Short mmCIF file of C-alpha atoms in Angstrom, two decimals:
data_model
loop_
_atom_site.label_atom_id
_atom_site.label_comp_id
_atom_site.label_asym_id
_atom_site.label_seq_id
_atom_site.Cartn_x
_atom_site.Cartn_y
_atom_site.Cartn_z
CA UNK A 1 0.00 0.00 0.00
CA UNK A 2 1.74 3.21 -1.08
CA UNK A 3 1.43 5.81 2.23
CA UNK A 4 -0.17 9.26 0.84
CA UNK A 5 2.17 12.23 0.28
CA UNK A 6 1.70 14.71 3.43
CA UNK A 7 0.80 18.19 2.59
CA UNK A 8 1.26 21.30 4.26
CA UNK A 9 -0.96 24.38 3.69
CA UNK A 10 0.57 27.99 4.72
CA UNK A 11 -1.12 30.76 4.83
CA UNK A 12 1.21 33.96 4.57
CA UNK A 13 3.97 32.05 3.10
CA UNK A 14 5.80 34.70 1.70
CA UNK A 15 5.98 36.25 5.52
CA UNK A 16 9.15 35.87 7.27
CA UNK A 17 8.07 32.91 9.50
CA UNK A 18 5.83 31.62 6.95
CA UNK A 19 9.28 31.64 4.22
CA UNK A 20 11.10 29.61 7.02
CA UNK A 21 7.86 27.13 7.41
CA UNK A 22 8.03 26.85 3.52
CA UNK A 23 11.71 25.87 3.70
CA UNK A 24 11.31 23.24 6.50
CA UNK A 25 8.29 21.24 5.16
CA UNK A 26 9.94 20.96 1.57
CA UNK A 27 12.95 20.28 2.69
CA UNK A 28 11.28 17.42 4.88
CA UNK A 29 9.51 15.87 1.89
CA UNK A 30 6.72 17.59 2.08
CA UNK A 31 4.34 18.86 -0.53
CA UNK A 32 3.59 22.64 0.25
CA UNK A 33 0.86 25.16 -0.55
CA UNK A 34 0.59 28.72 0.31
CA UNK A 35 -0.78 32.01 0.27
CA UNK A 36 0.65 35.67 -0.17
CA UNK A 37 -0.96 39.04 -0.42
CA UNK A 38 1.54 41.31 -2.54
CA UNK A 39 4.91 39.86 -3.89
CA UNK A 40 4.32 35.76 -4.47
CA UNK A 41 7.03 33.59 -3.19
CA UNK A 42 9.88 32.36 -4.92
CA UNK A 43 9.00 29.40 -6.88
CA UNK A 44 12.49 28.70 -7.93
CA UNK A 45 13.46 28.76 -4.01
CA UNK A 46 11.56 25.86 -3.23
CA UNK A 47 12.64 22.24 -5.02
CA UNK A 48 10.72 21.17 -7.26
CA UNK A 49 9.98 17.83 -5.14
CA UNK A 50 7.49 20.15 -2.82
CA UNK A 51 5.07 21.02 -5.69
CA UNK A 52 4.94 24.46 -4.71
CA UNK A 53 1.47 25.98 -5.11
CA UNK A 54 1.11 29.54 -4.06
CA UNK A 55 -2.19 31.36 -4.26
CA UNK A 56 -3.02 35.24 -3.83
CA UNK A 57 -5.18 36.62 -0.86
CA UNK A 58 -5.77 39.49 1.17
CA UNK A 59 -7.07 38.75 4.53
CA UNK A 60 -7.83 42.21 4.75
CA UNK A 61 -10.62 41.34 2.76
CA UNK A 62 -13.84 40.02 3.63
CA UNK A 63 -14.44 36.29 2.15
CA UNK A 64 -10.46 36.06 1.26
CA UNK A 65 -10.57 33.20 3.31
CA UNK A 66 -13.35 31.45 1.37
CA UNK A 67 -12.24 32.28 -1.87
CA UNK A 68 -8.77 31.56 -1.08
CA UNK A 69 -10.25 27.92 0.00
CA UNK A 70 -12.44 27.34 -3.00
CA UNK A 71 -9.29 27.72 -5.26
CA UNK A 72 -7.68 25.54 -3.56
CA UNK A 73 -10.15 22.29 -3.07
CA UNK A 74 -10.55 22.90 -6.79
CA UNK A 75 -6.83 22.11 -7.64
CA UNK A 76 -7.64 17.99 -6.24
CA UNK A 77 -4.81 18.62 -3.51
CA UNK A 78 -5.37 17.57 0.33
CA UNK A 79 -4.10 19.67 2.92
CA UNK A 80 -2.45 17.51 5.83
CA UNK A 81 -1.04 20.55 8.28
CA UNK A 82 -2.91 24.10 7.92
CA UNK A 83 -0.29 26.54 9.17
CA UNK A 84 -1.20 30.36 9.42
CA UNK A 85 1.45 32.85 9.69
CA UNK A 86 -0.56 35.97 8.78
CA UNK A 87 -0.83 38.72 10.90
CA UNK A 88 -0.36 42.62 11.19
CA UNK A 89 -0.36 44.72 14.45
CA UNK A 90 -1.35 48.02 12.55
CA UNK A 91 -3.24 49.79 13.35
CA UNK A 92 -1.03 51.09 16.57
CA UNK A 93 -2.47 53.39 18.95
CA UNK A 94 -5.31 53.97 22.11
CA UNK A 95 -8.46 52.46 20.73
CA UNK A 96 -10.39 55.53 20.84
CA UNK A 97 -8.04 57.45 18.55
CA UNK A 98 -8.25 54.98 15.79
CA UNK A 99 -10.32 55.03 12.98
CA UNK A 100 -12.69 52.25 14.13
CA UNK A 101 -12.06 50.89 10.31
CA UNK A 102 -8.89 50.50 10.28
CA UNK A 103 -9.52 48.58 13.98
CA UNK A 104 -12.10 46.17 12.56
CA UNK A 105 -9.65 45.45 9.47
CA UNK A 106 -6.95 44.25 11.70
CA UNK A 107 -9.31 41.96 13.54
CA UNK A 108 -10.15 40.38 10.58
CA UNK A 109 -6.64 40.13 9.80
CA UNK A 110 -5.62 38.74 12.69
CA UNK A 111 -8.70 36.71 13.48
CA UNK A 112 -11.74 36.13 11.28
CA UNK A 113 -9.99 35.76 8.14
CA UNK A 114 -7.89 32.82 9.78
CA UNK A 115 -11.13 31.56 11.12
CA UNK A 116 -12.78 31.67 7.62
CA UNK A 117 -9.77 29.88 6.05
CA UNK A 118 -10.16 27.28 8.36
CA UNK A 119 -13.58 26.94 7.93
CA UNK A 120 -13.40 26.72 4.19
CA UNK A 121 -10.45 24.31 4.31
CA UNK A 122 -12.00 21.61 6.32
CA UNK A 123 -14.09 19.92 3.30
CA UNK A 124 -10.58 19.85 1.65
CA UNK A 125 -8.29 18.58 4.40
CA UNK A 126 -7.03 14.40 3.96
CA UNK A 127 -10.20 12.44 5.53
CA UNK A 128 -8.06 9.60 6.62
CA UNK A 129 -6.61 10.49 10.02
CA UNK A 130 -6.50 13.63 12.12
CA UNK A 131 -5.88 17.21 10.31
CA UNK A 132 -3.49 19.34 12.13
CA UNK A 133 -4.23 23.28 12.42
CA UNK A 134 -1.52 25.37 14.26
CA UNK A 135 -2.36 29.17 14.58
CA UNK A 136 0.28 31.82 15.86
CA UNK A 137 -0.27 33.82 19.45
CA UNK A 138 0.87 37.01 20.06
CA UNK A 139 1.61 39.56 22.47
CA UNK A 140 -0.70 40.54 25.22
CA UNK A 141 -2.56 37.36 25.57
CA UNK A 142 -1.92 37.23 29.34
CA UNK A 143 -2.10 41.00 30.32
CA UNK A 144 -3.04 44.36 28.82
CA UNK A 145 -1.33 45.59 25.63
CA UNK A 146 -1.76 49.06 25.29
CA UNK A 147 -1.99 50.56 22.00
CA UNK A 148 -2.53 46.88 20.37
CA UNK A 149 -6.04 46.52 21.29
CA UNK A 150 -7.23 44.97 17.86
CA UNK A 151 -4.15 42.61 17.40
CA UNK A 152 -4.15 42.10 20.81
CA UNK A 153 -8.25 40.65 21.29
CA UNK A 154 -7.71 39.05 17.89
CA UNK A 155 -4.88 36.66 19.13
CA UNK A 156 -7.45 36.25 22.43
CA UNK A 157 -10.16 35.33 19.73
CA UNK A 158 -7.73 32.62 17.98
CA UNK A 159 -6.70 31.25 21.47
CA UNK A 160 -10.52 30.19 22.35
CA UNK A 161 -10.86 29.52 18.91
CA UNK A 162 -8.51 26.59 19.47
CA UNK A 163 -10.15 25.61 22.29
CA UNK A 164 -13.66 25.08 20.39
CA UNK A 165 -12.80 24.15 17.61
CA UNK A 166 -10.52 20.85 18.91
CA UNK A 167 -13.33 20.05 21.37
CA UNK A 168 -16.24 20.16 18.47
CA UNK A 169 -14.06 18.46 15.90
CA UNK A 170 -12.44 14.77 16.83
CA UNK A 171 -11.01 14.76 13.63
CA UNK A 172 -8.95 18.25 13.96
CA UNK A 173 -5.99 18.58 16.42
CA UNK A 174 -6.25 22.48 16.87
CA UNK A 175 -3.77 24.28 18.55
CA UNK A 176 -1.57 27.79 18.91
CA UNK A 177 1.97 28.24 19.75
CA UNK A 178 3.79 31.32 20.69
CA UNK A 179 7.09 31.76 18.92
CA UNK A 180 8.36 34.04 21.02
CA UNK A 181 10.43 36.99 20.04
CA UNK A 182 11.44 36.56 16.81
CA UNK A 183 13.26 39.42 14.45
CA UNK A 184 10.71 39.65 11.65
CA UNK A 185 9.01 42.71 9.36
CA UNK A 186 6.29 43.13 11.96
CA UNK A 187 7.98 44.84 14.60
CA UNK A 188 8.91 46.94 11.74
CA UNK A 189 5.18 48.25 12.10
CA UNK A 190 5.86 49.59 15.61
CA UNK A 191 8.92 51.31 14.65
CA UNK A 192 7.10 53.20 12.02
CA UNK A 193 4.32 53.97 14.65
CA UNK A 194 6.66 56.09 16.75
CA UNK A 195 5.18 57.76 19.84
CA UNK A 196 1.45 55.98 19.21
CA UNK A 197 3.39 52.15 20.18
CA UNK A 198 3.53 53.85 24.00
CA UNK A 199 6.49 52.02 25.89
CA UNK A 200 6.52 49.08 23.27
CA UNK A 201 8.63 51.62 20.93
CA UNK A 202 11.24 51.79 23.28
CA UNK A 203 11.31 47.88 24.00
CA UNK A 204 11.23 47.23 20.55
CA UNK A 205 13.97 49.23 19.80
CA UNK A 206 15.94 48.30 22.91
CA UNK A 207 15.84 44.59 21.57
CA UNK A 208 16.56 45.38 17.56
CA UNK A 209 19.28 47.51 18.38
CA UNK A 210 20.97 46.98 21.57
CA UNK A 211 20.62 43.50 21.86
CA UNK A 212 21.08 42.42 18.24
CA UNK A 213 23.64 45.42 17.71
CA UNK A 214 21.29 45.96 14.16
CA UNK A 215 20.00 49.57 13.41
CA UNK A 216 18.65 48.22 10.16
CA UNK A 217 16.74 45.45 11.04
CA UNK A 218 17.15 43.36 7.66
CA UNK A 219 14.31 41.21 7.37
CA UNK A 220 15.69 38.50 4.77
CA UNK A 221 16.64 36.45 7.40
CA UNK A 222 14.14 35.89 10.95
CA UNK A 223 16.12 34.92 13.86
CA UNK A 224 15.46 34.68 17.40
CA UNK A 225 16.99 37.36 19.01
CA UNK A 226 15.87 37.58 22.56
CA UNK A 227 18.11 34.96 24.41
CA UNK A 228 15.31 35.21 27.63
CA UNK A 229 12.46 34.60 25.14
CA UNK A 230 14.16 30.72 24.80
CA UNK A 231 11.80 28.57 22.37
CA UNK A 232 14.58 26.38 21.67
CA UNK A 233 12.26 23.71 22.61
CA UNK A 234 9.68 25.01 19.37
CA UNK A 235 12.56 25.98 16.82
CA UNK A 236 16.45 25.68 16.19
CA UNK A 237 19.06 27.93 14.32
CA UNK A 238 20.04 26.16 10.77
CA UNK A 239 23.29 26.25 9.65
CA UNK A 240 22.56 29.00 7.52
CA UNK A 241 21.18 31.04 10.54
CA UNK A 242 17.66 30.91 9.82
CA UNK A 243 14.91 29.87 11.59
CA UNK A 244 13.56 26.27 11.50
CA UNK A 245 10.07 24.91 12.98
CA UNK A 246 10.92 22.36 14.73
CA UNK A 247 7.00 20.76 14.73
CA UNK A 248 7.42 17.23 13.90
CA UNK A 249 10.39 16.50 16.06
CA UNK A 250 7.89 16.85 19.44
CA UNK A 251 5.00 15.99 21.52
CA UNK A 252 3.13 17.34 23.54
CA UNK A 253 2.59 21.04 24.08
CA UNK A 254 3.78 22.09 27.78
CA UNK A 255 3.77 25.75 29.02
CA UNK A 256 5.19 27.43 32.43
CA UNK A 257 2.11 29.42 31.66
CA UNK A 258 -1.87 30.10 31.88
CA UNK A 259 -3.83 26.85 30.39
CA UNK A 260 -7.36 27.06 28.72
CA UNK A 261 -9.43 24.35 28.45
CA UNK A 262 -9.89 20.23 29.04
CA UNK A 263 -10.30 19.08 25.51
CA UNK A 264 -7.93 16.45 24.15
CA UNK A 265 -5.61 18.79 23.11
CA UNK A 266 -6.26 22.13 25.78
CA UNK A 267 -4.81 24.68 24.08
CA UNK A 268 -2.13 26.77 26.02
CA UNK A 269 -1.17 30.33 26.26
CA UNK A 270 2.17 31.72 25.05
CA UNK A 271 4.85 31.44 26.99
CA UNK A 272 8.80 30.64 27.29
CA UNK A 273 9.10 27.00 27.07
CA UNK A 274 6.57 25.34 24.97
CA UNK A 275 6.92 22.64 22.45
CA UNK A 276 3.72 21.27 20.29
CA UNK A 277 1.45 17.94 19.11
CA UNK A 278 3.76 16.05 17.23
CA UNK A 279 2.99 16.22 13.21
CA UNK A 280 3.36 12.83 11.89
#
C-alpha cells in the first residue's frame, strides 16, 4: 500500500516565519501550498519535489478566506497541516483614537480571516486520520497591551478559537503556539508607529538595536533574538542562521504558563518553554 504524500498548507507564506515554514516542510519531503498578499514567493526557491502551489489573498478582505479555500479544493490537492502565519499589528495606537475601520480590518486580519480559512479548508483537508491546524499567538494574551487593542483581542479570539474548535471536531488537532520573540518585518510596524506604540517603541527598539547590535533590522533572514524569550524547545538555528520549525520533532505542548481548556488537546497560552502535538 503506497502511504499518501503529506501536505502542508501555509497561509502567509511569503511572511518571514511563513518563508522559514516553507523551507522546513519541503525540505522534509513535504508537498507545500501557500498564500501571499503582494509579492508571491519564490518558486524557484523551493525544489521542485514540494510542488509548490502559491495562491493570492488578502485577509484584509472580507471572504479572502473562502475564496482563497475554493481555489484551492478545486486544484484535487489535500491539505495535511494548515499553518497560518498571517498577521499585522497596525493599526497602533489607544483604541479611541483609531479610525474604528482601520480597527475592525486588523481583527479580521488577525482573526476572522484565519477563522474563515479554516472553515473553508475543512471539506478539503485528507479524511483519513486527524488534520493538524496550528495558529500563531501574540503579544498581550496574558495581560493588557496598550496601544494593540485589535491585534491584541484578535490573538485572544484565535486562542478560544482553538479551544472550540478541537473540542467540536475529533477529527482536527487544533492548537496555537507562541514563537516568542522573533526578528521579523512586523515589529517593523511599531517602529514606524513612533510615539502611538507607547512604551513598546522603546522595547522594541531596545531589543533590535541593543541587543542584536542591528539599526537596520534586515528582514531577509528571521532569527530569534531575545536569548530570555528561549523557544529552543519550538525551533532551532540552521546552519545557515535561519529559523527552523521544529514541529514534527515533538509531543506534547507544555507551558510554564496560563492553560485554557480540558479538551484532548487544551490549548495553552504563550509562553517561554513550549513545544507542540507532534505532526506525523
Amino acid at each position: 500500500m503506497v502511504t499518501p504524500r503529506r501536505e502542508v498548507f501555509i497561509a502567509g507564506a511569503n511572511a518571514d516565519i511563513g518563508t522559514a515554514l516553507v523551507r522546513y516542510f519541503a525540505a522534509d519531503g513535504w508537498r507545500v501550498t501557500g498564500t501571499y498578499r503582494q509579492a508571491a514567493p519564490d518558486v524557484d526557491a523551493v525544489p521542485a519535489a514540494a510542488e509548490p502551489l502559491f495562491l493570492a489573498a488578502d485577509f484584509a478582505v472580507a471572504g479572502a478566506g473562502a475564496g482563497v479555500a475554493g481555489r484551492y479544493g478545486a486544484s484535487g490537492r489535500r491539505w495535511d497541516v494548515l499553518v497560518s502565519a498571517v498577521g499585522t499589528m497596525l493599526p497602533v495606537g489607544p483604541f479611541m483614537e483609531t479610525p474604528f475601520g482601520e480597527w475592525e480590518r486588523a481583527v479580521r486580519v488577525n482573526m476572522l480571516s484565519q477563522l474563515e480559512l479554516v472553515h473553508g479548508l475543512y471539506p478539503h483537508r485528507r479524511p483519513d486520520g486527524v488534520a493538524h491546524v496550528v495558529l500563531l499567538a501574540g503579544g498581550g494574551t496574558n495581560g493588557p497591551f496598550r496601544n494593540y487593542s485589535a491585534y491584541c483581542l484578535a490573538k485572544i479570539g484565535l486562542i478560544k478559537a482553538c479551544e472550540l474548535l478541537d473540542d467540536e471536531c475529533p477529527d482536527l488537532n487544533v492548537f496555537i503556539v507562541g514563537p516568542g520573540w522573533v526578528r521579523t518585518k512586523i515589529h517593523g510596524e511599531t517602529l514606524a508607529s513612533g510615539p502611538r506604540a507607547g512604551d513598546n517603541l522603546e522595547r522594541t527598539h531596545h531589543l533590535i538595536v541593543l541587543v542584536l547590535d542591528d539599526v537596520t533590522m534586515p528582514h531577509e533572514r528571521p532569527e530569534k533574538i531575545n536569548p530570555r524569550l528561549d523557544a529552543r524547545d519550538l525551533t532551532r538555528i540552521g546552519d545557515d542562521g535561519v529559523l527552523e520549525p521544529d514541529f514534527p520533532r515533538h509531543r506534547g505542548f507544555r507551558n510554564s504558563s496560563n492553560r485554557c481548556g480540558e479538551g484532548r488537546h487544551a490549548v495553552q497560552i504563550q509562553r517561554q518553554s513550549q513545544t507542540v502535538h507532534d505532526l506525523e
